[in-house]
Each structure stands twice: as C-alpha cells, then as structure tokens.
C-alpha cells in the first residue's frame, strides 16, 4: 500500500461521533471497534488487552447463538479477572441481518473479523467498500475465487484510504524474531543457500490440535469448524502463518511479486479422522450434523482435510511449509513448531519437542565451512550486535558445533499475548496513516500461494476431496 494521508481527519472523527449520539459524558476516542460474527476465539483475544487510542465501547453484530454467547463470556472474563482487568463495554445486536445492520448503523470505524471463513471475504469486501478499516483473522480467503475478490478489496482499500490487514501473530514469537535477525547478519549467516525440493533452504512445520485449552478453559469448537467449505482446508488455514514467516524472515522489507517471485513446485493434502466421541468432546454435539455427512467415512468417522504440504520457490530459494492437525496433544504438551533456515555458514533451527519441554527454543548450528574458533567468533559478534535490541541475548554450546540461543524471560510472550502486539502494530498504521509498502503485495502473494496450492493438491488427489 502506498503512503496515505492521515486516516483520521477531524471531519471523519466528527462524523463517527455523530453516529453515536447516545454516548454522553464519555470521551470518545478516534478508533472504535466493530466485532462482526465472532465465531472464533481469536476475536476475543484482540480484546484481551486495552489500548489507549481505542474506545472502550465495542459494538458487536452477530446472529444469536452459542458462538456469540461464548465470545461475550470470554470478554466478561477479561473484564472481571484480578490481574489487569479490562473495561470493555459490549453493545450487542443479535439477528440474522447482523451484517446489514452493521453497515447501516456504522457504530465504529474498524471491523474485527474472526469466525466462519466461508463468508469472510464477503464481509471484507463490503466493509472496505463502505470505507471501514478491517482487521481480519487468518485466513482472509480459502479458495481461488476468494483470492480474486481479495485483490479487488485491497485495490478498493487503497482508493478509499482504509487499512485492510490480517492478524499474523507468529511474527511476535521471540525465537522467530531472533531467527530472522540472525539470518540478516551476513558475516555470521552467509545468506540463505538455494536448497532443493529434497532439502529446502527454509522449512516450517506446524502441529496443531483440535481439542485444547484457551485462557485456562477447554475450547468448544463450533461444528462448522470441521467443515472445510466453511473453515477452509489446512493448506489455506494455518499455512497462512507459515508462508507469511517464510517471506517475512527470508526477504524482510522486500516486495514479493507473486507473478514473478513465486513458483509452486508441489502441494499435497490428507485428512485427520475424528471419531464420533471425539467430535462430541470437541463440539458438545452428540451427533455429527448433516452438513458434514459427505465427510463421514464408512466407519462413521469424520474426515477433515486439515493437513497439507507446499513445496515452492520464493525468489529462487526452495521453501517448504507443512501443517498437521491431531485431535489432542499428549499430556503436558501442546501445539508445536519446527523451523530451519539454512545458511552458507550456519543453520538456524527452532525446535519445540520434549528436549525443549515443548517450548520453542532457537539453536544455531555450524555448517562446517569454518572451524570452531572462527564460527564462535562470528557468533559472538552477531550476538553482541543484536544484544542492543534483544535484552539478555546469550548463547551456550550444547553439542559439537551446536549452540542454544536464549534471551531475558521478559521478552518471551505467549500466543495469546501476541494478539495485542499485532493489534498495536495495526493501530500504529491507523494513527500514522502509513503502512510499509511491502505489506499489501506480500499479503496478496501469501494468499495467492495458499489458494493455488489447494487447487493443485485437489487436482493431484481428486479422489480425496470432500
């Protein structure tokens, strides 16, 4: 997106205040949130923290039902917790015409979207057409048709001076930040190798679980979450994060032109099977609903195409991303992440296994191009260089040519805390009227790859489509 004029002129603020004539004795702030159809808990995580520039009154528009109730209950828990309680006031409209009502009333200027992905692109395009900013949970789109609409939405957003952005929380995980930072120290890393399909220059693998806890309580999934026509397949869901990180780490601050810079090599997909008992445990529903009947196998198990792998080239560098969904993590574990960036002189590896107590840890590994003394010397210089930015940055040898990287514990934040960091970044864009020129083309490139990979995988394994 090109640099824009200030997004909040006095006239715009006055117009927005006129939309809320009943707000008396309350200082209205420039940014007012509108939450639309919050069917995913990520919508609530945006409000786990308060923001000085954001009005405490949030207008919520959604169909009546358990999903809305769960969202409001989670916000209430944040408001009533003992440690740093929030002070959100939810003004709720319940009804099947929720989206039309939202557009009619325009009770705010930033639409927050996190829920059923089937209609998300429709909500995005209509909100942008109406001149509303949009902060959307991933994925913005789940198929090629949606991708075409997304490109149009970004063009309209540019014309109208509004900001359309997706929630990329993984950029704020400290080990990923350090992996990126170390890869950008040429004397130490030596630049990415080209790699190959068999041994890519950069690999990212993610394992997730359908049954988990959120904010200390078991997560109840809506039944539609298991319908890939509504949620999207694994290739276009979690892989959005992984593709984003490949671009963000490997070519920081650079524009990715999907026409020239991305070549899809291969894509595959496969299902996770859930028993009826697992489905009930996850959703609370005793029977698998009829809209999922086509995904039920001969044994009565639900097949969800949540798993996938994409091999591709980005600016001439081989990359691979893959995602796996299991039902539940073993006791004491959780979602895990593996990543490697292979450089001329060093490999940067993030692991999250038993050895790491299932918490992400960054390792540096010598490729053997330098002797031990020379490698440790360049590593020491790199750590010293980055130490001004990352408090307590150190390394220790844990094997022959292998070192563990650590930082001060204050820099380690949780996945839930990352939502506030993304939101703060987005609010900065809104207030300054500027967003880096590479953000929009790189979002477009990301969704081009995921939707193209899905189309390719369905062609290769058409017998598995549901």
Coordinates of C-alpha atoms in Angstrom, one line a residue:
X1 CA 0.0 0.0 0.0
X2 CA 1.3 3.5 -0.9
X3 CA 1.7 6.0 1.9
X4 CA -1.7 7.6 2.6
X5 CA -2.9 10.8 4.1
X6 CA -3.9 10.8 7.7
X7 CA -6.7 8.3 8.2
X8 CA -8.5 10.2 10.9
X9 CA -9.2 13.8 9.9
X10 CA -11.2 16.0 12.2
X11 CA -14.2 15.7 9.8
X12 CA -14.0 11.9 9.9
X13 CA -13.9 11.9 13.7
X14 CA -16.9 14.3 13.8
X15 CA -18.9 12.0 11.5
X16 CA -18.1 9.0 13.6
X17 CA -19.1 10.8 16.8
X18 CA -22.4 11.7 15.2
X19 CA -23.0 8.0 14.7
X20 CA -23.1 7.6 18.4
X21 CA -25.4 10.4 19.7
X22 CA -26.2 8.5 22.9
X23 CA -22.7 8.4 24.3
X24 CA -22.9 11.1 27.0
X25 CA -20.2 12.1 29.5
X26 CA -17.8 9.7 27.8
X27 CA -14.7 10.9 25.9
X28 CA -15.0 9.1 22.5
X29 CA -11.7 8.1 21.1
X30 CA -10.7 8.1 17.4
X31 CA -10.8 4.3 17.0
X32 CA -14.0 2.4 17.7
X33 CA -14.1 -1.4 17.1
X34 CA -17.0 -3.3 15.5
X35 CA -16.9 -7.0 16.0
X36 CA -18.7 -9.0 13.4
X37 CA -19.9 -12.6 13.8
X38 CA -17.2 -13.6 16.3
X39 CA -17.3 -17.4 15.8
X40 CA -13.6 -17.9 16.6
X41 CA -12.0 -17.1 20.0
X42 CA -9.4 -15.0 18.2
X43 CA -12.0 -12.2 18.1
X44 CA -12.0 -12.1 21.9
X45 CA -8.2 -12.2 22.1
X46 CA -8.0 -8.9 20.3
X47 CA -9.7 -7.5 23.4
X48 CA -7.7 -9.3 26.0
X49 CA -5.8 -6.0 26.4
X50 CA -7.0 -2.4 26.4
X51 CA -5.5 0.2 24.1
X52 CA -5.2 3.9 24.9
X53 CA -6.3 5.0 21.5
X54 CA -9.3 2.6 21.3
X55 CA -12.8 3.4 22.6
X56 CA -13.9 1.1 25.4
X57 CA -17.3 0.7 23.8
X58 CA -17.3 -2.1 21.2
X59 CA -20.4 -2.8 19.0
X60 CA -20.9 -6.4 18.3
X61 CA -23.1 -7.7 15.4
X62 CA -23.8 -11.4 15.1
X63 CA -26.6 -14.0 14.8
X64 CA -28.0 -15.1 18.1
X65 CA -26.5 -18.4 19.4
X66 CA -23.8 -20.1 21.4
X67 CA -20.9 -18.6 19.4
X68 CA -21.9 -15.1 20.3
X69 CA -22.5 -16.1 23.9
X70 CA -19.1 -17.7 24.2
X71 CA -17.5 -14.6 22.8
X72 CA -19.2 -12.3 25.3
X73 CA -18.4 -14.7 28.1
X74 CA -14.7 -14.5 27.2
X75 CA -14.7 -10.7 27.1
X76 CA -16.5 -10.7 30.5
X77 CA -13.8 -12.9 31.9
X78 CA -11.2 -10.4 30.8
X79 CA -13.2 -7.6 32.4
X80 CA -13.5 -9.4 35.7
X81 CA -10.1 -11.0 36.1
X82 CA -8.0 -10.0 39.1
X83 CA -4.8 -9.2 37.2
X84 CA -5.1 -6.1 34.9
X85 CA -8.8 -6.4 34.2
X86 CA -10.1 -4.8 31.0
X87 CA -13.0 -2.4 30.9
X88 CA -14.8 -3.2 27.6
X89 CA -18.5 -2.3 27.2
X90 CA -20.1 -4.6 24.6
X91 CA -23.1 -3.2 22.8
X92 CA -24.7 -6.2 21.1
X93 CA -27.1 -6.6 18.1
X94 CA -28.4 -10.1 17.7
X95 CA -30.2 -11.0 14.4
X96 CA -29.8 -12.7 11.1
X97 CA -29.5 -9.3 9.4
X98 CA -26.5 -8.5 11.6
X99 CA -24.2 -7.5 8.8
X100 CA -26.7 -5.3 7.0
X101 CA -27.4 -3.7 10.4
X102 CA -23.7 -3.0 11.0
X103 CA -23.4 -1.3 7.6
X104 CA -26.5 0.7 8.2
X105 CA -25.6 1.9 11.7
X106 CA -21.8 2.3 11.3
X107 CA -21.1 2.5 15.0
X108 CA -17.4 2.4 14.6
X109 CA -14.6 2.5 12.0
X110 CA -12.6 -0.7 12.5
X111 CA -14.3 -4.1 11.7
X112 CA -12.8 -7.1 13.5
X113 CA -13.4 -10.4 11.8
X114 CA -12.6 -13.8 13.3
X115 CA -15.1 -16.6 12.6
X116 CA -16.6 -18.7 9.9
X117 CA -14.3 -18.2 6.8
X118 CA -17.0 -19.1 4.2
X119 CA -18.4 -15.6 4.1
X120 CA -15.3 -13.7 5.5
X121 CA -14.3 -12.3 2.1
X122 CA -17.8 -11.0 1.6
X123 CA -17.6 -9.2 4.9
X124 CA -14.2 -7.9 4.0
X125 CA -15.2 -6.5 0.6
X126 CA -18.4 -4.9 1.8
X127 CA -16.7 -3.3 4.8
X128 CA -14.0 -1.9 2.7
X129 CA -16.5 -0.7 0.1
X130 CA -18.2 1.1 2.9
X131 CA -15.0 2.9 3.9
X132 CA -14.4 0.8 7.0
X133 CA -11.0 -0.4 8.1
X134 CA -10.7 -4.2 8.6
X135 CA -8.5 -6.3 10.9
X136 CA -9.2 -9.9 9.9
X137 CA -8.1 -13.2 11.5
X138 CA -6.4 -15.6 9.1
X139 CA -7.2 -16.9 6.6
X140 CA -8.8 -14.0 4.7
X141 CA -9.7 -16.3 1.9
X142 CA -9.9 -20.1 1.5
X143 CA -10.1 -20.7 -2.3
X144 CA -9.1 -19.2 -5.7
X145 CA -12.4 -17.3 -6.1
X146 CA -11.9 -15.7 -2.8
X147 CA -8.4 -14.7 -3.8
X148 CA -9.7 -12.8 -6.8
X149 CA -12.1 -10.9 -4.5
X150 CA -9.3 -10.2 -2.0
X151 CA -7.2 -8.5 -4.7
X152 CA -10.1 -6.3 -5.5
X153 CA -10.6 -5.5 -1.9
X154 CA -7.0 -4.3 -1.5
X155 CA -7.4 -2.1 -4.6
X156 CA -10.5 -0.5 -3.1
X157 CA -8.9 -0.1 0.3
X158 CA -6.1 1.8 -1.4
X159 CA -8.5 4.1 -3.3
X160 CA -10.5 4.8 -0.1
X161 CA -7.6 5.2 2.2
X162 CA -8.6 2.4 4.6
X163 CA -6.4 -0.3 6.1
X164 CA -7.1 -4.0 5.4
X165 CA -4.8 -6.2 7.4
X166 CA -4.6 -9.8 8.7
X167 CA -3.5 -11.0 12.1
X168 CA -0.1 -12.6 11.8
X169 CA 0.7 -13.4 15.5
X170 CA 3.7 -15.6 14.8
X171 CA 5.9 -12.6 13.8
X172 CA 5.9 -11.8 17.5
X173 CA 7.3 -15.1 18.8
X174 CA 10.7 -14.2 20.2
X175 CA 12.6 -17.2 18.7
X176 CA 11.2 -16.5 15.3
X177 CA 12.2 -12.9 15.7
X178 CA 15.8 -14.0 16.6
X179 CA 15.9 -16.5 13.8
X180 CA 15.1 -13.7 11.4
X181 CA 17.5 -11.3 13.0
X182 CA 20.5 -13.7 12.9
X183 CA 19.8 -14.6 9.3
X184 CA 20.2 -10.9 8.5
X185 CA 23.8 -10.8 9.8
X186 CA 25.8 -11.6 6.6
X187 CA 29.2 -12.2 8.2
X188 CA 27.7 -14.8 10.5
X189 CA 24.9 -16.4 8.5
X190 CA 26.3 -16.0 5.0
X191 CA 22.9 -15.7 3.3
X192 CA 20.4 -18.5 2.5
X193 CA 21.5 -21.4 0.4
X194 CA 19.4 -22.1 -2.7
X195 CA 18.3 -25.5 -1.4
X196 CA 16.3 -28.1 -3.3
X197 CA 13.0 -29.9 -3.1
X198 CA 14.6 -32.6 -1.0
X199 CA 16.5 -30.2 1.2
X200 CA 14.8 -26.8 1.1
X201 CA 16.6 -23.6 2.2
X202 CA 13.8 -22.9 4.6
X203 CA 11.3 -25.3 6.2
X204 CA 8.5 -24.6 8.5
X205 CA 6.3 -27.3 10.1
X206 CA 3.4 -26.8 12.5
X207 CA 1.4 -29.3 14.5
X208 CA -1.9 -28.3 15.9
X209 CA -4.7 -29.9 17.9
X210 CA -8.5 -29.7 17.6
X211 CA -9.0 -30.1 21.4
X212 CA -7.2 -27.6 23.5
X213 CA -7.5 -25.0 26.3
X214 CA -7.8 -21.3 25.7
X215 CA -7.4 -18.8 28.6
X216 CA -7.4 -21.8 31.0
X217 CA -10.6 -23.5 29.9
X218 CA -11.4 -26.2 27.3
X219 CA -12.1 -24.8 23.9
X220 CA -15.5 -25.7 22.4
X221 CA -15.4 -25.7 18.6
X222 CA -18.4 -24.9 16.5
X223 CA -19.4 -27.8 14.3
X224 CA -18.7 -25.8 11.2
X225 CA -15.1 -25.6 12.2
X226 CA -14.8 -29.2 10.8
X227 CA -16.4 -28.3 7.5
X228 CA -13.6 -27.3 5.2
X229 CA -16.1 -25.5 3.0
X230 CA -16.6 -23.1 5.9
X231 CA -13.3 -23.2 7.8
X232 CA -11.0 -24.0 4.9
X233 CA -8.6 -26.8 4.5
X234 CA -5.2 -27.0 6.2
X235 CA -3.4 -25.8 3.1
X236 CA -5.2 -22.4 3.3
X237 CA -5.5 -22.1 7.1
X238 CA -2.5 -22.5 9.4
X239 CA -0.1 -22.5 6.4
X240 CA -1.0 -18.8 6.0
X241 CA 1.2 -18.2 9.1
X242 CA 4.0 -20.3 7.8
X243 CA 4.1 -18.8 4.3
X244 CA 4.0 -15.3 5.9
X245 CA 7.0 -16.2 8.1
X246 CA 9.0 -17.5 5.1
X247 CA 8.5 -14.2 3.3
X248 CA 9.0 -12.0 6.4
X249 CA 12.2 -13.7 7.6
X250 CA 13.8 -14.5 4.2
X251 CA 13.2 -11.3 2.4
X252 CA 12.4 -8.7 5.1
X253 CA 11.0 -5.3 3.9
X254 CA 11.0 -6.5 0.3
X255 CA 8.0 -6.6 -2.0
X256 CA 7.0 -10.1 -3.2
X257 CA 5.5 -10.0 -6.7
X258 CA 3.6 -13.3 -6.9
X259 CA 3.7 -13.2 -10.7
X260 CA 7.5 -13.3 -10.8
X261 CA 8.8 -14.4 -7.4
X262 CA 6.7 -17.5 -6.5
X263 CA 6.8 -20.8 -8.3
X264 CA 4.7 -23.6 -6.9
X265 CA 6.5 -26.9 -7.1
X266 CA 4.0 -29.3 -5.5
X267 CA 1.2 -29.5 -3.0
X268 CA -0.4 -32.4 -1.1
X269 CA -3.3 -32.8 1.4
X270 CA -4.6 -35.6 3.6
X271 CA -7.3 -35.9 6.3
X272 CA -7.4 -36.2 10.0
X273 CA -10.1 -38.7 11.2
X274 CA -12.2 -37.9 14.2
X275 CA -14.4 -40.5 15.9
X276 CA -18.0 -39.5 16.9
X277 CA -16.8 -39.4 20.5
X278 CA -14.0 -37.0 19.7
X279 CA -16.4 -34.8 17.7
X280 CA -18.8 -34.7 20.7
X281 CA -16.0 -33.9 23.1
X282 CA -14.8 -31.0 20.9
X283 CA -18.1 -29.5 20.0
X284 CA -20.5 -30.7 22.7
X285 CA -22.8 -32.1 19.9
X286 CA -23.9 -35.7 20.3
X287 CA -24.3 -36.2 16.5
X288 CA -22.3 -35.2 13.5
X289 CA -24.6 -32.7 11.7
X290 CA -26.0 -33.5 8.2
X291 CA -23.9 -30.8 6.5
X292 CA -20.8 -32.9 7.3
X293 CA -22.3 -36.1 6.0
X294 CA -20.2 -36.1 2.9
X295 CA -17.1 -36.1 5.0
X296 CA -18.1 -39.2 7.1
X297 CA -16.4 -42.4 6.1
X298 CA -17.8 -46.0 6.1
X299 CA -16.9 -46.4 9.7
X300 CA -18.7 -43.3 10.9
X301 CA -15.6 -41.3 11.4
X302 CA -15.3 -37.7 10.2
X303 CA -12.5 -37.0 7.7
X304 CA -11.2 -33.4 7.9
X305 CA -8.7 -32.3 5.3
X306 CA -6.7 -30.3 7.8
X307 CA -3.2 -31.5 6.8
X308 CA -1.1 -30.3 3.9
X309 CA 2.4 -29.6 2.5
X310 CA 3.5 -27.0 0.0
X311 CA 6.9 -27.0 -1.8
X312 CA 7.7 -23.9 -3.7
X313 CA 10.4 -21.4 -4.8
X314 CA 10.5 -17.9 -3.5
X315 CA 12.9 -15.5 -5.3
X316 CA 14.9 -18.5 -6.4
X317 CA 15.1 -20.1 -2.9
X318 CA 13.4 -23.5 -2.2
X319 CA 10.9 -23.5 0.7
X320 CA 8.6 -26.0 2.3
X321 CA 5.7 -25.4 4.7
X322 CA 3.5 -28.1 6.2
X323 CA 0.8 -28.4 8.8
X324 CA -0.6 -31.3 10.7
X325 CA -3.7 -31.4 12.9
X326 CA -4.1 -34.1 15.5
X327 CA -7.1 -34.4 17.8
X328 CA -5.4 -33.8 21.2
X329 CA -1.8 -33.2 22.3
X330 CA -0.2 -35.7 24.7
X331 CA -0.5 -34.6 28.4
X332 CA 1.8 -31.8 29.2
X333 CA 2.4 -30.8 25.6
X334 CA 0.6 -28.6 23.0
X335 CA 0.9 -27.2 19.6
X336 CA 4.5 -27.4 18.3
X337 CA 6.6 -25.6 15.7
X338 CA 9.7 -26.6 13.8
X339 CA 11.7 -24.3 11.6
X340 CA 15.1 -24.2 9.9
X341 CA 16.8 -21.6 7.9
X342 CA 19.9 -23.0 6.1
X343 CA 22.7 -20.5 5.5
X344 CA 26.1 -20.7 4.0
X345 CA 27.9 -20.8 7.4
X346 CA 25.1 -21.5 9.9
X347 CA 21.7 -23.2 10.2
X348 CA 19.1 -21.5 12.4
X349 CA 16.8 -24.1 13.9
X350 CA 13.7 -23.7 16.1
X351 CA 12.6 -26.8 17.9
X352 CA 9.7 -27.4 20.4
X353 CA 10.0 -31.1 21.4
X354 CA 10.4 -33.0 24.7
X355 CA 14.0 -31.9 25.0
X356 CA 12.8 -28.3 25.0
X357 CA 9.9 -29.0 27.4
X358 CA 7.6 -28.4 24.5
X359 CA 8.5 -24.7 24.4
X360 CA 10.2 -23.2 21.3
X361 CA 14.0 -22.9 21.5
X362 CA 16.4 -21.5 18.9
X363 CA 19.6 -23.3 18.1
X364 CA 22.5 -22.3 15.9
X365 CA 24.4 -25.0 14.1
X366 CA 27.7 -24.7 12.2
X367 CA 27.6 -25.9 8.6
X368 CA 31.3 -26.7 8.8
X369 CA 32.6 -24.0 6.5
X370 CA 34.5 -22.5 9.4
X371 CA 36.5 -24.1 12.2
X372 CA 35.1 -23.9 15.7
X373 CA 37.1 -20.9 16.8
X374 CA 36.2 -18.8 13.7
X375 CA 32.5 -19.8 13.9
X376 CA 32.2 -18.9 17.6
X377 CA 34.0 -15.6 16.9
X378 CA 31.4 -14.6 14.3
X379 CA 28.6 -15.9 16.5
X380 CA 29.9 -13.8 19.4
X381 CA 30.0 -10.7 17.2
X382 CA 26.4 -11.3 15.9
X383 CA 25.1 -11.8 19.5
X384 CA 26.8 -8.6 20.6
X385 CA 25.4 -6.7 17.6
X386 CA 21.8 -7.9 18.3
X387 CA 22.2 -7.5 22.0
X388 CA 21.4 -3.8 21.9
X389 CA 17.9 -4.8 20.6
X390 CA 17.2 -8.0 22.5
X391 CA 17.8 -7.9 26.2
X392 CA 19.9 -10.7 27.8
X393 CA 20.8 -12.3 24.4
X394 CA 23.3 -15.1 25.0
X395 CA 24.4 -18.4 23.6
X396 CA 25.8 -21.7 25.1
X397 CA 27.3 -24.7 23.5
X398 CA 25.1 -27.8 23.7
X399 CA 26.9 -30.1 21.3
X400 CA 29.6 -30.2 18.7
X401 CA 29.0 -27.1 16.5
X402 CA 25.6 -26.6 18.1
X403 CA 24.5 -23.7 20.4
X404 CA 21.4 -22.7 22.2
X405 CA 20.2 -19.1 22.0
X406 CA 18.5 -17.5 25.0
X407 CA 17.1 -14.1 25.9
X408 CA 15.8 -12.4 29.0
X409 CA 12.5 -14.1 30.1
X410 CA 10.7 -10.7 29.9
X411 CA 10.9 -11.0 26.0
X412 CA 9.1 -14.3 26.0
X413 CA 5.4 -13.8 25.4
X414 CA 2.5 -16.2 24.8
X415 CA 0.4 -16.9 21.7
X416 CA -2.5 -15.1 23.4
X417 CA -0.3 -12.1 24.2
X418 CA 0.7 -11.8 20.5
X419 CA -2.8 -10.7 19.6
X420 CA -2.3 -7.5 21.5
X421 CA 1.1 -6.9 19.8
X422 CA -0.5 -7.4 16.3
X423 CA -3.3 -5.1 17.2
X424 CA -0.9 -2.4 18.5
X425 CA 1.0 -2.6 15.2
X426 CA -2.2 -2.2 13.3
X427 CA -3.3 0.7 15.4
X428 CA 0.0 2.4 14.6
X429 CA -0.8 2.1 10.9
X430 CA -4.2 3.7 11.5
X431 CA -2.8 6.6 13.5
X432 CA 0.2 7.4 11.3
X433 CA -1.7 6.8 8.0
X434 CA 1.3 4.8 6.8
X435 CA 1.9 1.1 6.2
X436 CA 5.1 -0.4 4.8
X437 CA 4.9 -0.6 1.0
X438 CA 5.6 -4.3 1.1
X439 CA 2.8 -5.4 3.4
X440 CA -0.1 -5.4 1.0
X441 CA 1.7 -7.1 -2.0
X442 CA 3.1 -9.7 0.4
X443 CA -0.3 -10.4 1.8
X444 CA -1.6 -10.9 -1.8
X445 CA 1.4 -13.1 -2.6
X446 CA 0.7 -15.2 0.5
X447 CA -2.9 -15.9 -0.4
X448 CA -2.0 -16.5 -4.0
X449 CA 0.3 -19.3 -2.9
X450 CA -2.1 -21.0 -0.4
X451 CA -5.1 -20.9 -2.7
X452 CA -3.1 -22.1 -5.7
X453 CA -1.6 -24.9 -3.7
X454 CA -5.1 -26.0 -2.6
X455 CA -6.2 -26.1 -6.2
X456 CA -3.1 -28.1 -7.2
X457 CA -3.5 -30.6 -4.4
X458 CA -7.1 -31.2 -5.2
X459 CA -6.2 -32.0 -8.8
X460 CA -3.5 -34.4 -7.7
X461 CA -5.7 -36.2 -5.2
X462 CA -9.1 -35.6 -6.5
X463 CA -10.3 -38.9 -5.1
X464 CA -9.9 -37.4 -1.6
X465 CA -11.9 -34.2 -2.0
X466 CA -14.9 -33.9 0.2

